[in-house]
Amino acid sequence: MANDTRTRILETTALLLRQRGYHGTSLNDILSASGAPRGSLYFHFPGGKDQLVIEVTRDSVAGVTARLGEALAAERDPAVAVHHIYQSVGRMLEDNQFSLGCPVAPVVLDSPTDVPELADLCRAAFEQWIGLLREAFVRAGVPERRAHALALLVESSLEGLMVIARATRDRAPLQAVADEVAALIETAVLAGEARHRAEAGV
């Protein structure tokens, strides 16, 4: 039962953070939505709201990181993998009726600089995600500098498109940009292959 209460508090906090952000989510909101007694919350999270938000954000980041890594590893061609990622994000938005986007963005937009551990966690999340994308592009033969720029493009476009899709309640923008970004990545991969052949004298 104790674990059930803890899980319920974590799940409720994760949902509220994605809907309202850090400052828009109070302990009273969490208690009301989860139905958990106040004593139980402090029993499981003696550090209060900050400890709870940090744990939820860490779990959310780990989940996104794992799914991103799996998606990139599942396809030899990073252009195909990235196209699938855009499609997956679109399905996620449709499944939650365009009510939830990136789990980290609402926290970042609230600028919780008074909680350094949380700010560091959010920064590290984007560094991880961009790093995974960059590594996939480099493995496919894209030069490091261009691979980093493409990784930034993919991550930033996904973040912005989630906002646009939620505002318009339509995943079509994700599909349109997915096609263009996949084409850019494919061009970069082909250019990298041509460069390697030229260097090898083939």
Tab-separated table of C-alpha atoms in Angstrom, residues 5 35 59 66 100 152 170 176:
chain	number	residue	atom	x	y	z
A	5	THR	CA	0.739	5.690	-2.486
A	35	GLY	CA	-5.824	11.605	-2.892
A	59	ASP	CA	12.441	9.537	-14.075
A	66	ALA	CA	15.791	5.287	-23.207
A	100	LEU	CA	0.903	17.015	-22.850
A	152	LEU	CA	20.290	20.710	-32.458
A	170	ASP	CA	-3.040	18.768	-35.263
A	176	ALA	CA	5.624	18.003	-42.755
